[in-house]
Protein backbone atom coordinates (compact mmCIF):
# COMPACT_ATOMS: atom_id res chain seq x y z
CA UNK A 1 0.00 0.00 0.00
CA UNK A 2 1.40 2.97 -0.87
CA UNK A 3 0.29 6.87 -0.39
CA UNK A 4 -0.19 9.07 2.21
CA UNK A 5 0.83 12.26 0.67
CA UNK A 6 1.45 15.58 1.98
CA UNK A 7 2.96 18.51 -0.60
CA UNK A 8 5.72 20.93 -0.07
CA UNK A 9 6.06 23.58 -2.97
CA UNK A 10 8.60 25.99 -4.05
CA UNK A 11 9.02 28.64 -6.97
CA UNK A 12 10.16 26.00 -9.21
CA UNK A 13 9.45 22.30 -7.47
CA UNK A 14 6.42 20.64 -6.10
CA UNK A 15 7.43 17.70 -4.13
CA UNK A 16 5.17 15.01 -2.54
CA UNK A 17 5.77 13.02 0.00
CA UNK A 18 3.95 10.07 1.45
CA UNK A 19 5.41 7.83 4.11
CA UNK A 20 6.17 4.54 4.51
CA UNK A 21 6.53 2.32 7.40
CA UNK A 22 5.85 -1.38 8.08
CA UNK A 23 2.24 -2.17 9.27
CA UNK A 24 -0.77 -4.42 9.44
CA UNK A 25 -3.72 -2.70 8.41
CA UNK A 26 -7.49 -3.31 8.59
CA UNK A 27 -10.19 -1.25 6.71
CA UNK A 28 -13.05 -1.13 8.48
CA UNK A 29 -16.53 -0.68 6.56
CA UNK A 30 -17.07 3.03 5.88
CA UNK A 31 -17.96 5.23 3.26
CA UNK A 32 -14.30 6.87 2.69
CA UNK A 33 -11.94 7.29 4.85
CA UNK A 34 -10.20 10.60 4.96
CA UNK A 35 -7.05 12.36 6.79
CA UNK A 36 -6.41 15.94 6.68
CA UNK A 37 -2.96 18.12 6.82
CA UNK A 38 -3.00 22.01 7.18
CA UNK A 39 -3.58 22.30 3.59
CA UNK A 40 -5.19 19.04 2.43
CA UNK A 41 -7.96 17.03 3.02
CA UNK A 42 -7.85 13.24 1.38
CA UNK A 43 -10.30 10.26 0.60
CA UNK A 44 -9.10 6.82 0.36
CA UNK A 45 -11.46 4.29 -1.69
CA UNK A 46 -13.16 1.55 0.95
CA UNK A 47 -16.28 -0.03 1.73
CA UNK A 48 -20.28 1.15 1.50
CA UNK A 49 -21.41 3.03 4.58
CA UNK A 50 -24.09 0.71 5.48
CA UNK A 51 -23.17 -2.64 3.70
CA UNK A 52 -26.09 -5.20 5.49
CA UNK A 53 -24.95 -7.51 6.59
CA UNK A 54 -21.93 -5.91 6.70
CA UNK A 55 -18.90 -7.29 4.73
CA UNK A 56 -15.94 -9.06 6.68
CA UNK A 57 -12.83 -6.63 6.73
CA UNK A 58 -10.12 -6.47 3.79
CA UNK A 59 -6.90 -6.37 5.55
CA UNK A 60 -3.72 -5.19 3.70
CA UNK A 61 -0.34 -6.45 4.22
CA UNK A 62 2.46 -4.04 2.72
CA UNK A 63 4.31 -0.74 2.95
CA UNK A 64 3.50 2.85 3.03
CA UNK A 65 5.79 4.93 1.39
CA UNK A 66 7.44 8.24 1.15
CA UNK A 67 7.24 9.88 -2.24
CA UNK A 68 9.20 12.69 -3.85
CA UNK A 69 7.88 13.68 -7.28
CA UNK A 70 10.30 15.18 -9.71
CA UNK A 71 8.56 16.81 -13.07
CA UNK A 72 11.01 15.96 -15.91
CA UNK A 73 10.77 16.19 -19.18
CA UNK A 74 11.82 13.11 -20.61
CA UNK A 75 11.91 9.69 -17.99
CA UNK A 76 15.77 8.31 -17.72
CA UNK A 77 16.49 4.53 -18.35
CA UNK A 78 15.89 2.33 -15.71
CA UNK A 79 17.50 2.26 -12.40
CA UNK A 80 17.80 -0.96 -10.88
CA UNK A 81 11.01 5.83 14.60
CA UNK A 82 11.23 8.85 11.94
CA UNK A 83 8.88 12.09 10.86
CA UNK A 84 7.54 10.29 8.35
CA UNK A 85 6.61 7.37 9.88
CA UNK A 86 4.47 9.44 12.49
CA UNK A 87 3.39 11.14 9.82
CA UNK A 88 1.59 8.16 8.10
CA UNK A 89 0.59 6.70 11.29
CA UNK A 90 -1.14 9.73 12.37
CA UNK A 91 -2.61 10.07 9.25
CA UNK A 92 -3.92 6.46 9.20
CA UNK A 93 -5.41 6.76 12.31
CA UNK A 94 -7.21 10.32 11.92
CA UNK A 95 -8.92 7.96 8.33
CA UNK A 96 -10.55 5.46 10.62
CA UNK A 97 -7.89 2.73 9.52
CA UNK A 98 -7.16 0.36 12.48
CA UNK A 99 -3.53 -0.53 13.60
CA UNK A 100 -3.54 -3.37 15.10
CA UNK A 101 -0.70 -4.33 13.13
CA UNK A 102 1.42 -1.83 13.40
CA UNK A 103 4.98 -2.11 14.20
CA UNK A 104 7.77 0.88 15.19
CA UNK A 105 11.13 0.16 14.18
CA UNK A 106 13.40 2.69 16.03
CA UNK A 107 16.24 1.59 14.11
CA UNK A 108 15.17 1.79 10.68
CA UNK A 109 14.37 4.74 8.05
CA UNK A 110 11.00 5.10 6.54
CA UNK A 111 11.34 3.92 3.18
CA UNK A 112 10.79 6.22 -0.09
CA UNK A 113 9.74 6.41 -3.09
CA UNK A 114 11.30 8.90 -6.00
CA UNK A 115 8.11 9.43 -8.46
CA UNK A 116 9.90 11.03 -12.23
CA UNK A 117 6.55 12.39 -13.52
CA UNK A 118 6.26 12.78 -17.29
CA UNK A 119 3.96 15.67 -18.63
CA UNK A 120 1.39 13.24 -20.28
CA UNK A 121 0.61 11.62 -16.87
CA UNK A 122 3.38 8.89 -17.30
CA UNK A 123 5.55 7.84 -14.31
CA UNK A 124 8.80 6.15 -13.65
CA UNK A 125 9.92 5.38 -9.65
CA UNK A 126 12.92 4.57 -7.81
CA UNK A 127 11.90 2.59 -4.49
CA UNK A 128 13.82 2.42 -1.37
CA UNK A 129 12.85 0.20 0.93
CA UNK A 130 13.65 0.97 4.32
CA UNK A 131 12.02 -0.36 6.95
CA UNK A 132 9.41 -2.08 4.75
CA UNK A 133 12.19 -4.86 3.19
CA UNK A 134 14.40 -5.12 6.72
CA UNK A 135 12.60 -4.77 9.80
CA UNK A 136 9.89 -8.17 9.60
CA UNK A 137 10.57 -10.87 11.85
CA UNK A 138 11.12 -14.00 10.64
CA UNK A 139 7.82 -15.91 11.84
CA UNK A 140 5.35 -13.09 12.11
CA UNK A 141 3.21 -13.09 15.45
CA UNK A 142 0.26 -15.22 16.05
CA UNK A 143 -2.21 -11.84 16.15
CA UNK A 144 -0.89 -10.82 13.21
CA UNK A 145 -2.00 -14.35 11.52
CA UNK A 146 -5.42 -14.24 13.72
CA UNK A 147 -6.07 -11.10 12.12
CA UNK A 148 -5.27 -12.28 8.73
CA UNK A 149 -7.79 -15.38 9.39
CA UNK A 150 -10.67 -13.24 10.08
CA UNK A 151 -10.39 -11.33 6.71
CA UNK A 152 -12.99 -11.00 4.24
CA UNK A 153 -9.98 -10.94 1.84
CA UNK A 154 -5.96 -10.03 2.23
CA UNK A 155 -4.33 -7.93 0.22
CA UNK A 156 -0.24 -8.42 -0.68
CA UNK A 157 1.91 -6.44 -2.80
CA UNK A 158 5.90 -7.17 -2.98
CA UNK A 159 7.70 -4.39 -1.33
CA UNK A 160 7.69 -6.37 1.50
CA UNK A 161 9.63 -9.61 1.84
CA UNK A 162 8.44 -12.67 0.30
CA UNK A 163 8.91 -15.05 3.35
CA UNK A 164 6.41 -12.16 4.70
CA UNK A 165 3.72 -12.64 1.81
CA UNK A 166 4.22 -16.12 2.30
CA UNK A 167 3.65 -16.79 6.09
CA UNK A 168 0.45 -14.32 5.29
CA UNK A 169 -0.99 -16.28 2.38
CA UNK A 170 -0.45 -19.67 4.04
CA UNK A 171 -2.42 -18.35 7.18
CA UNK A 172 -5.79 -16.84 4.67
CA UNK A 173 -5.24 -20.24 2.80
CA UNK A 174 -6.03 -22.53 5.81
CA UNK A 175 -8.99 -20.07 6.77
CA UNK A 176 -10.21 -19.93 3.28
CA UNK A 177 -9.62 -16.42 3.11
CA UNK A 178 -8.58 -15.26 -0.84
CA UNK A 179 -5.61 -13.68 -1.04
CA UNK A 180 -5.17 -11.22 -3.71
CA UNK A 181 -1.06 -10.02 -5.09
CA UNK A 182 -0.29 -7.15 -6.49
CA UNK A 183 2.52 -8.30 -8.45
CA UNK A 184 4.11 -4.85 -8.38
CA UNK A 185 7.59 -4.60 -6.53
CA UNK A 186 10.40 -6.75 -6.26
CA UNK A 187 11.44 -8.15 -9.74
CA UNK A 188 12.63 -11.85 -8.66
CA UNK A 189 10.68 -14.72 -9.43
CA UNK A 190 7.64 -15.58 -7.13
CA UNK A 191 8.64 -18.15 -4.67
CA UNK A 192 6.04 -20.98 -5.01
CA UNK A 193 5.61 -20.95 -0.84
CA UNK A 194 4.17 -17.94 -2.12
CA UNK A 195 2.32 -18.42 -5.86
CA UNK A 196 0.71 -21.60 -4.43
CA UNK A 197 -1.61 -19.75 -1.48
CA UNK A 198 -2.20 -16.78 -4.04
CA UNK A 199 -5.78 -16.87 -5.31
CA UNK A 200 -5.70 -13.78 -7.97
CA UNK A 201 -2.43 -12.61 -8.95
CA UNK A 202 -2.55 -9.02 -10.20
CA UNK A 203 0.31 -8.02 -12.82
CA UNK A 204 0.57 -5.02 -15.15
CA UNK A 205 1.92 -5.87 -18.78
CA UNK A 206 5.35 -5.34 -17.54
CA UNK A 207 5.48 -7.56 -14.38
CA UNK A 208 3.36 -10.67 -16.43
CA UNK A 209 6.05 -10.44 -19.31
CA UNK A 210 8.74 -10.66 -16.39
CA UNK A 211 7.25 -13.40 -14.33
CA UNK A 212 6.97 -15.37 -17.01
CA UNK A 213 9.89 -14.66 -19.31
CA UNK A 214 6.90 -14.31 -22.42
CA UNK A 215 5.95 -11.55 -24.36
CA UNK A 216 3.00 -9.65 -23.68
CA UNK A 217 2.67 -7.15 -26.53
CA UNK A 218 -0.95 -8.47 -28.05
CA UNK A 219 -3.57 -9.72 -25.92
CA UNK A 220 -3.05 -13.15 -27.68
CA UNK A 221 0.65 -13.19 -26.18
CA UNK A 222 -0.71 -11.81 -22.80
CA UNK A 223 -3.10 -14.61 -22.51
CA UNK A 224 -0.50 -17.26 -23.17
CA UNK A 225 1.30 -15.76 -20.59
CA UNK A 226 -1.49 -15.27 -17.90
CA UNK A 227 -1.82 -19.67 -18.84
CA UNK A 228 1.57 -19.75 -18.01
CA UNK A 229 0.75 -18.05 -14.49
CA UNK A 230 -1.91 -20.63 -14.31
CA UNK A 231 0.51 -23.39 -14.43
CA UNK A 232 3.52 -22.01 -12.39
CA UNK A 233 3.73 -25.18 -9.36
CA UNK A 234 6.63 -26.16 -7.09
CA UNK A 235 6.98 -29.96 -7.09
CA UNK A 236 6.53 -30.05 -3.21
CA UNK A 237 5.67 -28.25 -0.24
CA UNK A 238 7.25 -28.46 3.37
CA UNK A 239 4.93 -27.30 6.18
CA UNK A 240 7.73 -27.32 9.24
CA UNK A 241 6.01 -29.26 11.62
CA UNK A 242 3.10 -30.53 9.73
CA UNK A 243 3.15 -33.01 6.56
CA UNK A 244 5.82 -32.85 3.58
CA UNK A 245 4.15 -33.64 0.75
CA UNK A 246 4.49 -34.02 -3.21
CA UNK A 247 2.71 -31.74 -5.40
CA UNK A 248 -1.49 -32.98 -5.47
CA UNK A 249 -4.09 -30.96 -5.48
CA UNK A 250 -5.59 -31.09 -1.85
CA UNK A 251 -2.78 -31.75 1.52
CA UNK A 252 -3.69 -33.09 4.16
CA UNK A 253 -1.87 -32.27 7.62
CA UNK A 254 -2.66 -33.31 11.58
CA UNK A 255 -3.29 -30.40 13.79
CA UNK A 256 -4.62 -30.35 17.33
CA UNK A 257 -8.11 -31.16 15.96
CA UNK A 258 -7.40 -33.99 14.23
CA UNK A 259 -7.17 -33.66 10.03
CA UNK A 260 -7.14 -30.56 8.10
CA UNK A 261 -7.79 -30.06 4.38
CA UNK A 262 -6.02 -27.35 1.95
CA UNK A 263 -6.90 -26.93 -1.15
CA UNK A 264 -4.17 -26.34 -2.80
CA UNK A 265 -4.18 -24.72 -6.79
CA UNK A 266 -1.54 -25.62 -9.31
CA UNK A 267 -0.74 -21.73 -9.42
CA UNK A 268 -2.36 -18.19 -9.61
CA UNK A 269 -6.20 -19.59 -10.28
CA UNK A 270 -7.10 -16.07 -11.71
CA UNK A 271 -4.54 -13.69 -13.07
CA UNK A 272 -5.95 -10.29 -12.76
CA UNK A 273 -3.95 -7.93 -15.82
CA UNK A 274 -3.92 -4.29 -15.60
CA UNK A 275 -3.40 -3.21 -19.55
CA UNK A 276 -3.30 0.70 -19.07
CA UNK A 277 -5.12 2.48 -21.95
CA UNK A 278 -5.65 -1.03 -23.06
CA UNK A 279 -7.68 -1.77 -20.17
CA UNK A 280 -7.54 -5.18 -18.25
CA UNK A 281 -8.81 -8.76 -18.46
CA UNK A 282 -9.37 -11.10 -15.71
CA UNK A 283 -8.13 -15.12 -16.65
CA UNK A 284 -9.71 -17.64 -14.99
CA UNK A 285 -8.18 -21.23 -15.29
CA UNK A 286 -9.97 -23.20 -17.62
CA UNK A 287 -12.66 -20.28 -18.89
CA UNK A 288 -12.57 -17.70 -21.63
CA UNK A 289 -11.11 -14.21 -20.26
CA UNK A 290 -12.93 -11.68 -19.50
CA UNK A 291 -12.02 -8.39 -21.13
CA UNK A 292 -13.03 -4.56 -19.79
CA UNK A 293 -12.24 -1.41 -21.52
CA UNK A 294 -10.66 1.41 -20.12
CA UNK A 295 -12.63 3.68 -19.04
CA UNK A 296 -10.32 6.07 -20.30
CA UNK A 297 -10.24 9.96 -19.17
CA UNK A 298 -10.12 13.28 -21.22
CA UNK A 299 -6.81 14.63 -19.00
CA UNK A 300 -4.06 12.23 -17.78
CA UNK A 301 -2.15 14.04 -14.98
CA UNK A 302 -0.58 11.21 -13.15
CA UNK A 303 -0.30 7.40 -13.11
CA UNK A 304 1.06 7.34 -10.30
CA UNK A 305 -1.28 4.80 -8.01
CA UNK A 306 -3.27 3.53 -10.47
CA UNK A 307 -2.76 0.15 -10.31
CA UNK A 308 -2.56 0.16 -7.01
CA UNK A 309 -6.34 2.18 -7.18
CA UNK A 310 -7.32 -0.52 -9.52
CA UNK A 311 -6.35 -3.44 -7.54
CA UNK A 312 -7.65 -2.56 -4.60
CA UNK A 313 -11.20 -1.40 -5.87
CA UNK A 314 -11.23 -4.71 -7.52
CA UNK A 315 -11.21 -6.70 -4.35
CA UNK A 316 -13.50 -4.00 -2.33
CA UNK A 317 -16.53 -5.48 -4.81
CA UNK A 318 -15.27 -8.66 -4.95
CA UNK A 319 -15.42 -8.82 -0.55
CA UNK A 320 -18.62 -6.99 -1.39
CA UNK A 321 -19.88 -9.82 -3.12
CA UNK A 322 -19.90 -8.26 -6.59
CA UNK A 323 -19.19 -10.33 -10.12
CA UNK A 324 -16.26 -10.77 -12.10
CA UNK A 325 -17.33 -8.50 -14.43
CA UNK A 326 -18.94 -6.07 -12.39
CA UNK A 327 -15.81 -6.12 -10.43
CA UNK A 328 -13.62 -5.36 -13.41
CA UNK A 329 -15.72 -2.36 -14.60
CA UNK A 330 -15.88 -1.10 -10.91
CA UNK A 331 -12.18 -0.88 -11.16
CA UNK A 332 -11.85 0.33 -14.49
CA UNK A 333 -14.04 3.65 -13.14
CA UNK A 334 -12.16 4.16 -10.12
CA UNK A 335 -8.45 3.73 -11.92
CA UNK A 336 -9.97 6.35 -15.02
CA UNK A 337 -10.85 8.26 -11.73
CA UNK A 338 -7.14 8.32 -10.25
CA UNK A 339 -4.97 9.54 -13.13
CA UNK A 340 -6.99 12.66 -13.40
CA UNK A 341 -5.43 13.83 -10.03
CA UNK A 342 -1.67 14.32 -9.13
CA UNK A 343 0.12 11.96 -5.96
CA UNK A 344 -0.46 8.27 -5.08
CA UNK A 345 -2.78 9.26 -2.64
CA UNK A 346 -5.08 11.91 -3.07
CA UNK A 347 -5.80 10.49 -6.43
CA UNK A 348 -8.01 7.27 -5.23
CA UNK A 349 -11.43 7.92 -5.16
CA UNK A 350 -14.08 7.63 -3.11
CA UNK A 351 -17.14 5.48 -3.59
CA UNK A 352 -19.56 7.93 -4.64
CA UNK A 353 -17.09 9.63 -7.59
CA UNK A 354 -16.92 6.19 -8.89
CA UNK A 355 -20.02 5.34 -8.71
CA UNK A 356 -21.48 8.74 -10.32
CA UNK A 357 -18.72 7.69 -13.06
CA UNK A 358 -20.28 4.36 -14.02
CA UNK A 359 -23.51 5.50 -13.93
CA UNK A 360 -22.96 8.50 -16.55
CA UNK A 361 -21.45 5.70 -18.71
């Protein structure tokens, strides 16, 4: 997760910053939530006001970062317990997001993000981690995982550590909680401790062609690769204390209460592809795709956030009970929504802009 932006301005520069720190988060069902600074006041995208019965929480696993913006003119090739960290705390808090989660490392610096901002809207970034890719324990604690189990749906994204995503999938897995990964971040492979408790794997054009090795310039060659997604499988899996197993499609494993059942897929059972102006198609194993248009805006000002935007407002309708396909067009509106506003941030809408935006379609 990444933007909580405040803006600093100059005579010549305009430079946002949103912070990042390492945290649990759970949304809690509201219309918006929103966080003011002396000059701001932001909306984050979440759930209805007055779902009935009321949804079960989406909780996000991930990082928070701390952007810089730089407007260039061209974008350059490729580059491989602080202020803000109270900052986005603070901020979090004053939005109605709970912290359960939420974990101060004193001896760590809030990660950043530098944002190179094109003038037609088009981004490049340089991440540094911080505290969001060295500051995890190694076996995360059991609240953490209770919190995860009680989920309507979890949320991943990969600036965080894999082992991380990993423990976190495994724990929604045996409570039959989907698990949804933004492919975004890291550029190794995905571990298959990882891929195999991953229920919708969310890639951009870029990331798919790089998971897979494939091309993805036509939607024939993206397909072939989202099939390829499909059948990414380790040939075993070891579960510590429980059973080691070869690769079948349900384990078994003893717990205190006798037997337990996983399901267990042969890989990402729906790849979720974010195709920019080209829109995005959701693949499920063994079905026909299912394509969505952009919904595509008049003025692009930034990109910056919207895949993140689209992601996430994906999974709010699908917790919310919503179709495949009504899911895809929600996210469509609020993605068309975010690149008409500058900053990871501010840019997500709120439920009723979106909304209002499908319904003058």
């Amino acid at each position: 997760m990444r933007s909580l932006t405040t803006t600093l301005s100059t005579q010549h520069h305009c430079f946002h910053y949103h912070t990042q720190t390492t945290f649990l988060t759970t949304l809690i069902p509201i219309q918006s939530l929103s966080f003011r600074t002396h000059n701001h006041n932001f909306r984050l995208l979440c759930f209805s006001s007055d779902p009935s019965p009321p949804p079960p929480p989406l909780v996000v696993v991930g990082s928070a970062n701390a952007d810089i913006y730089v407007e260039i003119e061209r974008l350059p090739r490729e580059v491989g317990d602080d202020a803000y960290g109270s900052l986005v705390t603070d901020a979090l808090r004053r939005g109605g997001v709970l912290l359960d989660g939420l974990t101060v490392v004193p001896s760590a610096t809030t990660g950043h993000a530098v944002v190179m901002l094109e003038s037609n809207g088009q981004n490049s970034i340089i991440y540094i981690g911080g505290a969001n890719l060295s500051s995890w324990p190694r076996i995360l604690p059991r609240q953490h995982l209770d919190l995860v189990a009680q989920a309507g749906i979890v949320l991943l994204q990969r600036e965080i550590p894999d082992f991380v995503n990993a423990q976190v999938a495994q724990a929604a897995r045996s409570a039959g909680v989907p698990v949804v990964l933004d492919a975004g971040g890291m550029d190794g492979p995905l571990p298959p401790e990882l891929l195999n408790f991953v229920d919708i794997l969310s890639p951009n054009e870029t990331e798919l062609g790089r998971l897979t090795g494939m091309p993805t310039e036509s939607f024939e060659e993206i397909s072939r690769a989202a099939l390829k997604c499909h059948e990414l499988v380790s040939s075993s899996w070891d579960f510590g204390d429980q059973i080691r197993l070869k690769c079948f499609c349900v384990i078994c494993y003893l717990n205190a209460r006798g037997i337990h059942l996983v399901w267990i897929s042969k890989g990402a059972k729906l790849v979720l592809a974010k195709l920019g102006h080209k829109g995005s198609a959701l693949f499920v194993e063994g079905r026909n795709p299912i394509q969505q248009p952009a919904i595509l805006s008049k003025t692009v000002i930034d990109t910056t956030g919207a895949g993140d935007t689209f992601t996430s407002a994906f999974a709010v309708a699908l917790v919310e009970g919503k179709s495949h396909r009504e899911c895809l067009r929600f996210a469509a509106a609020a993605a068309c929504l975010c690149v008409q506003v500058k900053g990871a941030s501010p840019s997500m809408p709120d439920r009723i802009s979106v909304l209002d935006l499908l319904n003058s379609q």
